Coordinates of C-alpha atoms in Angstrom, one line a residue:
M1 CA 31.4 0.6 -10.0
D2 CA 31.0 0.5 -13.6
K3 CA 30.4 3.9 -14.3
P4 CA 32.6 7.4 -15.0
S5 CA 32.8 10.0 -12.5
A6 CA 32.2 12.4 -15.2
G7 CA 28.6 10.9 -16.3
D8 CA 25.7 10.0 -14.7
M9 CA 23.7 7.0 -14.6
H10 CA 19.6 7.0 -15.0
T11 CA 16.3 4.8 -16.0
H12 CA 17.7 2.5 -13.2
A13 CA 15.5 0.4 -10.5
S14 CA 16.9 -0.2 -7.0
I15 CA 15.8 -1.8 -3.9
V16 CA 16.5 -2.2 0.0
A17 CA 17.4 -5.5 1.2
K18 CA 18.5 -6.0 4.4
D19 CA 21.9 -4.0 4.7
W20 CA 22.4 -3.1 0.7
I21 CA 20.6 -1.3 -1.4
Y22 CA 20.8 -3.3 -4.6
V23 CA 20.6 -1.0 -8.2
D24 CA 20.0 -2.6 -11.6
G25 CA 19.4 -1.9 -15.1
G26 CA 19.0 1.1 -16.8
E27 CA 21.9 3.0 -18.6
V28 CA 25.2 4.9 -18.2
S29 CA 25.9 8.4 -20.2
Y30 CA 28.8 9.4 -21.0
E31 CA 29.8 13.2 -21.9
F32 CA 30.5 12.8 -25.4
G33 CA 26.8 12.2 -25.7
T34 CA 26.6 8.3 -25.6
S35 CA 24.7 5.9 -23.5
I36 CA 25.3 2.2 -22.7
P37 CA 23.3 -0.3 -21.0
E38 CA 24.2 -1.2 -17.3
F39 CA 24.8 -5.1 -17.2
V40 CA 25.8 -5.4 -13.4
T41 CA 23.7 -5.2 -10.5
L42 CA 25.3 -2.8 -7.7
G43 CA 25.4 -2.9 -4.1
I44 CA 25.5 0.2 -1.8
P45 CA 26.4 -1.2 1.6
L46 CA 24.1 0.6 4.6
S47 CA 25.6 -1.2 7.6
T48 CA 28.9 1.0 7.1
N49 CA 29.7 4.7 7.4
W50 CA 30.7 6.1 4.0
T51 CA 30.7 9.5 1.8
N52 CA 29.9 9.5 -1.6
S53 CA 33.5 9.8 -2.9
T54 CA 34.8 7.0 -0.5
L55 CA 31.9 4.6 -1.1
T56 CA 32.8 1.4 -2.8
M57 CA 30.0 -0.7 -4.4
T58 CA 29.9 -4.2 -5.1
S59 CA 29.2 -5.8 -8.3
T60 CA 27.3 -8.7 -9.8
T61 CA 27.4 -9.5 -13.6
R62 CA 24.1 -10.7 -15.2
P63 CA 23.7 -13.7 -17.1
T64 CA 23.7 -13.3 -20.8
A65 CA 20.2 -14.2 -20.6
A66 CA 19.0 -12.1 -18.2
Q67 CA 19.1 -8.9 -20.0
P68 CA 18.7 -5.9 -18.0
H69 CA 16.1 -3.0 -19.3
D70 CA 15.4 0.6 -18.7
F71 CA 12.3 1.6 -16.3
Q72 CA 12.4 -2.2 -15.0
T73 CA 11.1 -2.4 -11.2
L74 CA 12.6 -4.5 -8.5
W75 CA 10.2 -6.3 -5.6
L76 CA 11.4 -7.7 -2.7
D77 CA 9.8 -10.7 -0.5
K78 CA 10.1 -12.0 2.9
S79 CA 13.0 -14.1 2.4
N80 CA 14.8 -11.8 1.1
V81 CA 15.0 -12.6 -2.5
I82 CA 14.7 -10.1 -5.4
Y83 CA 12.6 -10.2 -8.5
C84 CA 13.0 -8.1 -11.8
F85 CA 9.7 -7.1 -13.8
G86 CA 9.2 -4.7 -16.5
G87 CA 11.2 -2.2 -18.5
Q88 CA 11.9 -1.7 -22.4
I89 CA 15.0 -2.1 -24.1
W90 CA 17.6 0.6 -24.2
F91 CA 16.9 4.3 -25.4
D92 CA 20.2 4.5 -26.8
T93 CA 19.4 3.2 -30.5
A94 CA 23.0 1.7 -30.8
A95 CA 22.9 -0.2 -28.0
A96 CA 19.3 -1.4 -28.5
A97 CA 20.0 -2.6 -32.3
N98 CA 22.5 -5.2 -30.9
F99 CA 19.5 -6.6 -28.7
S100 CA 16.2 -8.2 -29.5
T101 CA 13.4 -7.7 -27.3
P102 CA 13.4 -10.9 -24.8
E103 CA 10.9 -13.2 -23.8
D104 CA 8.3 -11.7 -21.2
S105 CA 9.9 -13.1 -18.0
I106 CA 10.4 -12.4 -14.3
W107 CA 14.2 -13.0 -13.0
A108 CA 15.0 -13.5 -9.4
F109 CA 18.1 -12.2 -7.6
T110 CA 19.0 -13.9 -4.4
P111 CA 21.5 -11.5 -2.1
D112 CA 24.4 -13.2 -0.2
R113 CA 26.1 -11.3 2.8
T114 CA 28.8 -9.3 0.6
G115 CA 26.7 -7.2 -1.6
S116 CA 26.6 -9.9 -4.4
G117 CA 24.3 -12.4 -5.6
N118 CA 22.7 -15.0 -8.1
W119 CA 20.5 -14.3 -10.9
T120 CA 17.8 -17.1 -11.8
E121 CA 14.6 -17.1 -14.3
A122 CA 11.5 -17.5 -11.9
L123 CA 8.8 -17.1 -14.6
G124 CA 9.4 -17.1 -18.2
P125 CA 11.0 -20.1 -20.9
A126 CA 13.4 -21.2 -18.7
G127 CA 11.8 -20.7 -15.4
S128 CA 10.1 -22.7 -12.7
A129 CA 6.8 -21.9 -14.3
P130 CA 5.9 -20.2 -17.8
F131 CA 5.1 -16.6 -17.8
P132 CA 1.4 -16.1 -18.1
Q133 CA -0.5 -15.6 -21.5
G134 CA -2.7 -12.7 -21.6
I135 CA 0.1 -10.1 -19.5
F136 CA 3.2 -8.6 -21.2
R137 CA 5.6 -6.9 -20.0
P138 CA 4.9 -3.2 -19.3
A139 CA 7.4 0.2 -18.6
E140 CA 7.0 3.1 -16.7
G141 CA 4.2 1.8 -14.3
A142 CA 4.0 2.7 -10.5
S143 CA 5.2 -0.2 -8.6
A144 CA 5.2 -1.0 -5.0
S145 CA 6.2 -4.1 -2.8
D146 CA 5.1 -5.1 0.6
G147 CA 7.0 -8.6 1.3
N148 CA 4.0 -10.6 0.3
K149 CA 3.1 -9.4 -3.2
G150 CA 4.4 -7.1 -5.7
Y151 CA 2.4 -4.6 -7.6
Y152 CA 2.5 -2.9 -10.6
L153 CA -0.1 -0.1 -11.8
A154 CA -0.4 0.9 -15.5
G155 CA 2.4 2.4 -17.5
Y156 CA 2.8 0.9 -20.9
V157 CA 3.6 -1.5 -23.3
T158 CA 5.4 -1.5 -26.8
S159 CA 7.4 -3.5 -29.3
D160 CA 10.3 -2.6 -26.7
T161 CA 8.9 -4.1 -23.6
S162 CA 7.6 -7.6 -25.3
P163 CA 7.8 -9.2 -28.3
E164 CA 4.4 -10.3 -28.3
I165 CA 3.0 -7.0 -29.1
H166 CA 3.7 -5.5 -32.8
L167 CA 3.6 -1.8 -33.2
L168 CA 5.5 0.4 -35.7
G169 CA 7.4 3.5 -34.9
G170 CA 7.7 3.6 -31.4
Q171 CA 4.2 3.5 -30.7
T172 CA 3.2 2.7 -27.2
R173 CA -0.3 1.6 -26.1
P174 CA -1.3 1.6 -22.1
S175 CA -1.0 -1.4 -19.9
P176 CA -4.5 -1.3 -17.9
G177 CA -5.0 -2.7 -14.8
L178 CA -3.0 -3.1 -11.5
L179 CA -0.6 -6.3 -11.9
T180 CA 0.0 -8.3 -8.7
F181 CA 2.5 -11.1 -8.4
D182 CA 2.2 -13.4 -5.3
Y183 CA 5.2 -14.4 -4.2
S184 CA 4.2 -17.3 -2.2
S185 CA 2.2 -18.9 -5.4
M186 CA 4.6 -17.4 -8.1
T187 CA 1.2 -16.0 -10.0
I188 CA 0.5 -12.7 -11.8
T189 CA -2.9 -11.4 -11.5
N190 CA -4.4 -8.6 -13.4
T191 CA -7.2 -6.8 -11.8
S192 CA -8.6 -3.9 -13.9
D193 CA -11.5 -1.6 -12.7
G194 CA -13.1 -0.1 -16.1
G195 CA -14.3 3.1 -14.3
Y196 CA -10.9 3.9 -12.7
F197 CA -8.8 2.9 -15.8
A198 CA -11.0 3.8 -18.2
S199 CA -10.7 7.4 -16.7
Q200 CA -7.3 7.8 -16.1
Y201 CA -5.1 5.8 -18.8
A202 CA -7.4 6.0 -21.7
D203 CA -4.9 7.9 -23.8
S204 CA -3.1 5.5 -26.1
N205 CA 0.0 7.8 -25.2
A206 CA -0.2 8.1 -21.6
T207 CA 2.7 7.1 -19.7
V208 CA 2.1 7.2 -15.8
A209 CA 6.0 7.8 -14.6
G210 CA 4.3 8.4 -11.2
V211 CA 4.9 6.5 -7.8
M212 CA 3.5 4.1 -5.8
I213 CA 4.2 3.6 -2.4
D214 CA 3.3 1.0 0.2
V215 CA 2.0 2.4 3.3
P216 CA 1.9 -0.3 6.1
P217 CA 0.1 1.7 9.4
F218 CA -3.5 2.0 7.5
G219 CA -6.0 0.0 6.6
E220 CA -6.3 -3.6 7.7
D221 CA -3.3 -4.8 5.2
G222 CA -2.0 -1.3 4.5
V223 CA -2.4 0.8 1.5
L224 CA -0.9 2.2 -1.6
I225 CA -0.9 5.3 -2.3
V226 CA -0.3 6.7 -6.0
M227 CA 0.7 10.0 -7.1
G228 CA 2.2 11.9 -9.7
G229 CA 3.3 10.9 -13.1
Q230 CA 1.7 12.0 -16.7
S231 CA -2.0 11.3 -15.5
G232 CA -1.9 12.5 -12.1
L233 CA -1.7 15.3 -10.0
F234 CA -1.0 15.3 -6.0
D235 CA -4.1 17.6 -5.2
N236 CA -6.1 14.3 -5.4
L237 CA -4.6 11.1 -4.3
T238 CA -4.9 7.6 -5.5
I239 CA -5.5 5.0 -2.6
Y240 CA -5.5 1.2 -3.0
D241 CA -7.0 -0.7 0.0
K242 CA -5.1 -4.3 -0.5
R243 CA -7.3 -6.4 2.0
N244 CA -10.6 -5.1 0.1
Q245 CA -8.9 -4.5 -3.2
L246 CA -11.0 -1.1 -3.6
W247 CA -10.0 2.4 -4.8
Y248 CA -10.5 5.7 -3.8
S249 CA -9.3 9.2 -3.8
Q250 CA -8.5 11.6 -1.0
T251 CA -7.9 15.8 -1.6
A252 CA -4.5 17.0 -0.3
G253 CA -3.8 20.7 0.8
G254 CA -0.8 22.6 1.9
D255 CA 2.3 23.2 -0.6
I256 CA 1.2 20.9 -3.5
P257 CA 3.4 20.1 -6.1
T258 CA 3.2 21.1 -9.2
A259 CA 2.1 18.4 -11.9
R260 CA 5.6 16.1 -12.7
G261 CA 6.9 12.7 -13.4
L262 CA 10.1 10.4 -13.5
F263 CA 10.3 11.7 -9.7
C264 CA 11.5 9.5 -6.7
A265 CA 9.6 9.1 -3.7
T266 CA 9.9 7.1 -0.1
G267 CA 8.1 6.5 2.9
V268 CA 9.4 6.7 6.7
Q269 CA 6.6 5.7 9.7
G270 CA 6.7 8.6 12.7
G271 CA 8.2 7.9 16.0
D272 CA 4.6 7.6 17.7
S273 CA 3.9 5.1 15.0
S274 CA 0.5 7.2 14.1
S275 CA 1.9 9.1 11.4
Y276 CA 3.6 8.4 7.8
E277 CA 5.8 10.8 5.9
I278 CA 6.2 10.2 2.1
F279 CA 9.3 12.3 1.1
M280 CA 9.6 13.0 -2.9
H281 CA 12.4 14.6 -4.6
G282 CA 12.8 15.7 -8.0
G283 CA 11.2 15.0 -11.4
I284 CA 10.3 16.7 -14.7
Q285 CA 7.4 19.0 -15.3
N286 CA 5.8 20.7 -18.4
N287 CA 4.5 16.7 -19.4
F288 CA 8.4 15.4 -19.9
Q289 CA 8.4 17.1 -23.0
G290 CA 9.9 20.8 -23.4
T291 CA 11.7 23.8 -22.1
A292 CA 13.7 23.9 -18.8
N293 CA 12.0 24.4 -15.6
S294 CA 12.8 25.1 -11.6
G295 CA 11.2 22.2 -10.3
G296 CA 13.7 19.5 -10.8
D297 CA 15.4 19.8 -7.3
E298 CA 12.4 20.5 -4.8
I299 CA 11.9 18.3 -1.9
F300 CA 8.3 17.7 -0.5
I301 CA 6.3 15.8 2.4
L302 CA 3.1 14.3 2.5
T303 CA 2.1 13.8 5.9
L304 CA -0.5 11.1 6.4
P305 CA -3.1 10.9 7.5
A306 CA -3.4 14.3 7.6
F307 CA -3.0 14.8 3.6
Q308 CA -1.2 17.9 3.6
W309 CA 2.1 18.7 1.8
V310 CA 4.8 20.6 3.2
Q311 CA 7.8 21.9 1.0
V312 CA 11.3 21.6 2.2
N313 CA 13.1 25.1 2.1
Y314 CA 16.5 25.1 0.8
T315 CA 18.3 26.5 -2.4
S316 CA 18.4 24.4 -5.5
V317 CA 21.8 22.8 -6.2
S318 CA 21.2 19.6 -8.1
P319 CA 18.1 19.0 -10.4
R320 CA 17.3 15.5 -11.0
A321 CA 15.1 13.1 -12.2
Y322 CA 15.2 9.5 -13.9
H323 CA 16.6 8.7 -10.3
T324 CA 15.6 6.5 -7.1
C325 CA 15.5 7.1 -3.3
H326 CA 15.0 5.0 -0.5
A327 CA 14.9 5.4 3.7
A328 CA 17.9 4.1 5.3
G329 CA 20.0 4.0 8.2
N330 CA 17.2 5.0 10.6
S331 CA 16.4 8.6 9.3
Q332 CA 18.3 9.3 5.9
M333 CA 17.3 9.2 2.5
V334 CA 19.7 7.7 -0.2
I335 CA 19.3 8.9 -3.7
V336 CA 20.6 7.1 -6.5
G337 CA 21.7 8.2 -9.9
G338 CA 19.5 10.4 -12.1
I339 CA 20.1 13.0 -14.5
D340 CA 19.5 17.1 -14.8
G341 CA 16.1 16.8 -15.2
T342 CA 15.9 21.2 -15.9
A343 CA 17.3 20.2 -19.4
S344 CA 15.0 19.7 -22.7
F345 CA 13.8 16.6 -23.7
G346 CA 16.2 16.3 -26.5
T347 CA 19.3 17.1 -24.3
L348 CA 18.2 15.1 -21.1
F349 CA 20.7 12.0 -21.9
N350 CA 23.9 14.1 -23.2
G351 CA 25.9 12.7 -20.4
S352 CA 26.5 16.2 -18.5
A353 CA 28.6 15.6 -15.6
D354 CA 26.8 14.7 -12.3
P355 CA 27.6 17.4 -9.5
W356 CA 27.6 14.1 -6.7
P357 CA 30.6 11.8 -6.6
Q358 CA 29.5 8.3 -7.9
A359 CA 25.8 9.9 -8.3
I360 CA 24.7 9.4 -5.2
G361 CA 23.3 11.9 -2.5
V362 CA 22.1 11.8 1.4
F363 CA 18.9 13.5 2.4
D364 CA 18.7 13.9 6.7
M365 CA 14.9 13.6 6.7
S366 CA 14.7 14.8 10.8
A367 CA 16.9 17.7 10.2
L368 CA 15.9 18.1 6.8
E369 CA 19.7 18.6 5.5
W370 CA 22.1 17.6 2.6
K371 CA 24.6 15.8 3.5
D372 CA 27.7 14.0 1.4
S373 CA 28.1 11.4 4.1
Y374 CA 25.9 8.1 5.3
E375 CA 25.8 7.0 8.9
A376 CA 25.1 3.5 9.3
N377 CA 23.5 4.2 13.0
A378 CA 21.8 7.5 12.8
A379 CA 19.2 8.6 15.2
P380 CA 16.3 7.2 14.8
Y381 CA 13.6 9.4 12.7
V382 CA 11.8 12.2 14.0
P383 CA 9.8 14.2 12.1
A384 CA 10.9 17.7 11.7
P385 CA 9.9 20.6 13.6
V386 CA 8.1 21.9 10.8
I387 CA 5.8 18.5 10.6
E388 CA 5.3 18.7 14.3
S389 CA 4.4 22.4 14.4
F390 CA 2.0 21.4 11.5
Y391 CA -0.1 18.9 13.4
G392 CA 0.2 21.2 16.5
S393 CA -1.5 24.2 14.6
N394 CA -4.4 22.6 12.6
A395 CA -7.1 20.6 14.3
G396 CA -5.6 17.1 14.7
K397 CA -3.9 15.0 12.2
Y398 CA -6.5 14.6 9.9
P399 CA -7.6 16.2 6.8
P400 CA -10.6 19.0 7.3
Q401 CA -12.8 16.8 5.4
W402 CA -12.5 13.3 4.0
T403 CA -13.8 12.3 0.4
S404 CA -15.7 9.6 1.9
P405 CA -16.6 7.6 5.4
A406 CA -14.7 4.5 3.9
V407 CA -11.4 6.5 3.0
E408 CA -11.8 8.0 6.8
Q409 CA -11.9 4.5 8.2
L410 CA -8.9 3.6 6.6
F411 CA -7.0 6.3 8.0
H412 CA -8.9 6.8 11.1
P413 CA -11.1 3.9 12.3
T414 CA -13.4 3.9 14.8
P415 CA -12.4 2.6 18.0
N416 CA -13.8 -0.8 18.6
T417 CA -16.6 -0.7 21.7
T418 CA -15.4 -2.7 24.6
V419 CA -17.8 -4.9 26.2
P420 CA -17.7 -5.1 29.8
T421 CA -17.0 -8.4 31.5
S422 CA -18.4 -9.7 35.0
S423 CA -14.9 -9.8 35.9
S424 CA -14.3 -6.4 35.0
T425 CA -17.2 -4.9 36.5
P426 CA -16.6 -3.6 40.0
I427 CA -18.3 -5.0 43.0
P428 CA -19.1 -3.0 45.6
S429 CA -18.4 -3.7 49.2
P430 CA -21.0 -4.4 51.6
T431 CA -21.9 -1.5 54.2
P432 CA -21.9 -2.6 57.6
A433 CA -24.8 -2.5 60.0
A434 CA -25.4 -0.1 62.7
H435 CA -26.7 -2.6 65.2
Q436 CA -26.8 -6.3 65.3
L437 CA -30.4 -7.8 64.8
S438 CA -31.7 -10.6 66.8
H439 CA -31.8 -14.4 65.4
G440 CA -35.8 -13.9 65.3
A441 CA -36.0 -10.6 63.6
I442 CA -33.6 -12.2 60.8
A443 CA -35.6 -15.1 60.2
G444 CA -38.9 -13.3 59.8
M445 CA -37.2 -11.0 57.5
V446 CA -36.3 -13.8 55.4
I447 CA -39.5 -15.7 55.4
G448 CA -41.1 -12.4 54.4
C449 CA -38.8 -11.8 51.9
I450 CA -39.4 -15.5 50.3
G451 CA -43.1 -15.1 50.4
V452 CA -43.0 -11.8 48.3
V453 CA -40.8 -13.2 45.6
I454 CA -42.6 -16.6 45.4
L455 CA -45.9 -15.3 45.1
P456 CA -46.3 -13.1 42.0
W457 CA -43.4 -15.4 40.2
S458 CA -46.4 -18.6 40.8
V459 CA -49.2 -16.3 39.0
I460 CA -46.9 -15.7 36.3
A461 CA -46.0 -19.3 35.8
F462 CA -49.3 -20.7 35.6
F463 CA -50.0 -18.0 32.9
L464 CA -47.1 -19.0 30.9
W465 CA -47.9 -22.9 31.1
R466 CA -51.4 -21.8 29.8
R467 CA -50.5 -19.9 27.0
R468 CA -48.1 -22.3 26.1
Q469 CA -50.4 -25.2 25.9
H470 CA -51.8 -23.1 23.0
Q471 CA -48.5 -22.2 21.2
K472 CA -46.8 -25.3 21.1
L473 CA -46.5 -25.3 17.4
A474 CA -45.2 -21.7 17.1
L475 CA -41.8 -22.3 18.7
P476 CA -38.8 -22.3 17.0
P477 CA -36.3 -25.3 17.2
K478 CA -34.6 -25.8 20.7
D479 CA -31.3 -24.7 19.0
G480 CA -32.1 -21.7 16.9
I481 CA -32.7 -18.0 17.4
F482 CA -36.0 -17.0 16.5
I483 CA -37.2 -13.0 16.9
G484 CA -39.9 -11.7 15.0
S485 CA -41.1 -13.7 11.7
P486 CA -38.9 -15.6 9.8
T487 CA -39.5 -13.5 6.7
H488 CA -39.0 -10.1 8.8
P489 CA -36.0 -10.7 11.1
R490 CA -35.1 -8.6 14.0
K491 CA -31.8 -7.1 15.3
L492 CA -30.9 -9.5 18.2
Q493 CA -27.7 -8.2 20.0
G494 CA -25.9 -6.4 16.9
F495 CA -26.5 -9.6 14.8
Y496 CA -29.6 -11.2 12.5
A497 CA -31.5 -13.9 12.3
A498 CA -32.6 -14.3 9.1
E499 CA -34.2 -17.0 6.7
M500 CA -32.4 -19.9 5.0
E501 CA -33.2 -20.8 1.7
G502 CA -35.6 -23.6 1.8
S503 CA -36.9 -24.7 5.1
Y504 CA -36.2 -22.3 8.2
Q505 CA -33.2 -23.5 10.3
P506 CA -32.2 -20.9 12.8
R507 CA -29.0 -21.7 14.8
P508 CA -27.0 -19.6 17.2
L509 CA -25.1 -17.0 16.3
E510 CA -21.2 -17.7 17.1
K511 CA -18.6 -15.3 17.5
S512 CA -16.9 -16.0 14.6
H513 CA -19.4 -13.4 12.5
S514 CA -17.4 -10.7 11.0
W515 CA -18.6 -7.1 9.6
E516 CA -17.6 -5.8 6.3
L517 CA -17.3 -2.2 7.6
S518 CA -15.6 -0.8 4.2
T519 CA -18.5 -1.4 1.9
G520 CA -21.6 -1.0 4.3
D521 CA -22.3 -5.0 4.0
V522 CA -23.2 -7.3 6.8
A523 CA -22.0 -10.8 6.3
W524 CA -21.8 -13.9 8.5
E525 CA -21.1 -17.4 7.8
M526 CA -24.4 -19.9 8.7
E527 CA -23.5 -23.6 8.1
R528 CA -22.6 -23.9 4.4
T529 CA -24.5 -20.6 3.3
T530 CA -23.1 -17.0 3.4
R531 CA -25.7 -14.4 3.8
V532 CA -25.1 -10.9 2.8
F533 CA -27.3 -8.1 3.8
K534 CA -26.8 -5.3 1.3
P535 CA -27.8 -1.6 1.9
A536 CA -31.2 -0.7 0.1
I537 CA -29.4 1.9 -1.8
P538 CA -25.9 1.3 -3.1
P539 CA -23.0 3.6 -1.7
E540 CA -21.8 6.2 -4.6
P541 CA -19.2 6.0 -6.5
V542 CA -16.1 8.1 -5.3
E543 CA -14.6 10.2 -8.4
L544 CA -11.1 9.7 -8.9
G545 CA -9.0 12.8 -9.8

């Protein structure tokens, strides 16, 4: 590893790709008060046991054109390709003076099986496609990846992040919107919601410095949870519904962390797959600017779907910020790098000795204990007793109150009603008769029953025939469904027959009709026209904290 044991590593990015944690970008600080950029991509093995003293990392040198950054992010697609996006040139003025801000781009790292790999430009001047116009490289945003897409929320842009931005004196501007990078089409889009982003990130000096976690078990395609940072707290969490591209918020309770940013967080699914725990560690309080604080070495656990915070009880030993962490080896959290977050802002990067050998720490997420070793085949994750007892002492796994029905539907969906079928309906067995009837008695009973049945139906059929002669013109086409009048449809078996534009052309409703439960709308496909019924009163907007 290209870093002295007496220094520290910070402002980097890292990601788990199969049996390795890859660490890229950032800086290495020395005790004599200087920082140098990290030009190698490090590989931490996850398929073998090690301690943070015996650990051997691999390294891959970046090409000259693939200049690394502080505060960049890494995304991983399903084919195990890592994409590097965002960031700014380095904090250290002397180091940054030797480099100019590179063109906006996205680079791809293809790992091999040895912890090394190969860097190529994906989007940009030398990439397979140009970087899109109107989007600029941001820094310090909240980022997540789900295998299909990479997400990047807010952050800031400066002349140190993109050569297209021309600001003087270190000025920053917010980078509004949610950037989405589609791995299959290799395209970036910006989705901005004026109400949400205007209220959260309107300050020209605002920096997210928070965390975004992909939570697969909830919602149709999973949700993103955004927490912390300079503009966000922990008692009102932001939720993004990826399927419907909608933003929500949900209040949280319990041991709520104090406001902070530059912490790390990772998630792990509970043993019964019905819960998901997010572990967060460290960070800087006091708006990242000022005096020492005691919040730099704390671990909090967010329980989902209960939305309750639980603080882990231990003695603080290594305050840390500007670091990364990952769930690995079934039930362990591996923490990479960081600096002492309790120092004042002006002395954060002075290169104080890291108490962890090679700047690596390990936390057992089941036992809630710190370790100096990593086990490749540790026992599967089981929520700690404090988590299990919390669920047992409260009314179920859900918060006392949801902020909206839509949020509840994401985390506690209403079970689908099972429609009984003829094959599933039990058929009663016949009861044996007490005495055997004669053939004559049976014949008489049959004839009598036939008469009773046929006579009233004959009368009904006659009157229906007479009525039909007068109302032939009112009948709909044979292949249509007509209930009520074309302009006043009535509900039929959970669906609606509606008037089509132009002439009325009803048709049978098929099983492919879909329901948009999250918005309260009902939509289905009818021939080439889509009809959407909206509620008379639009849903009230959800105020995000």
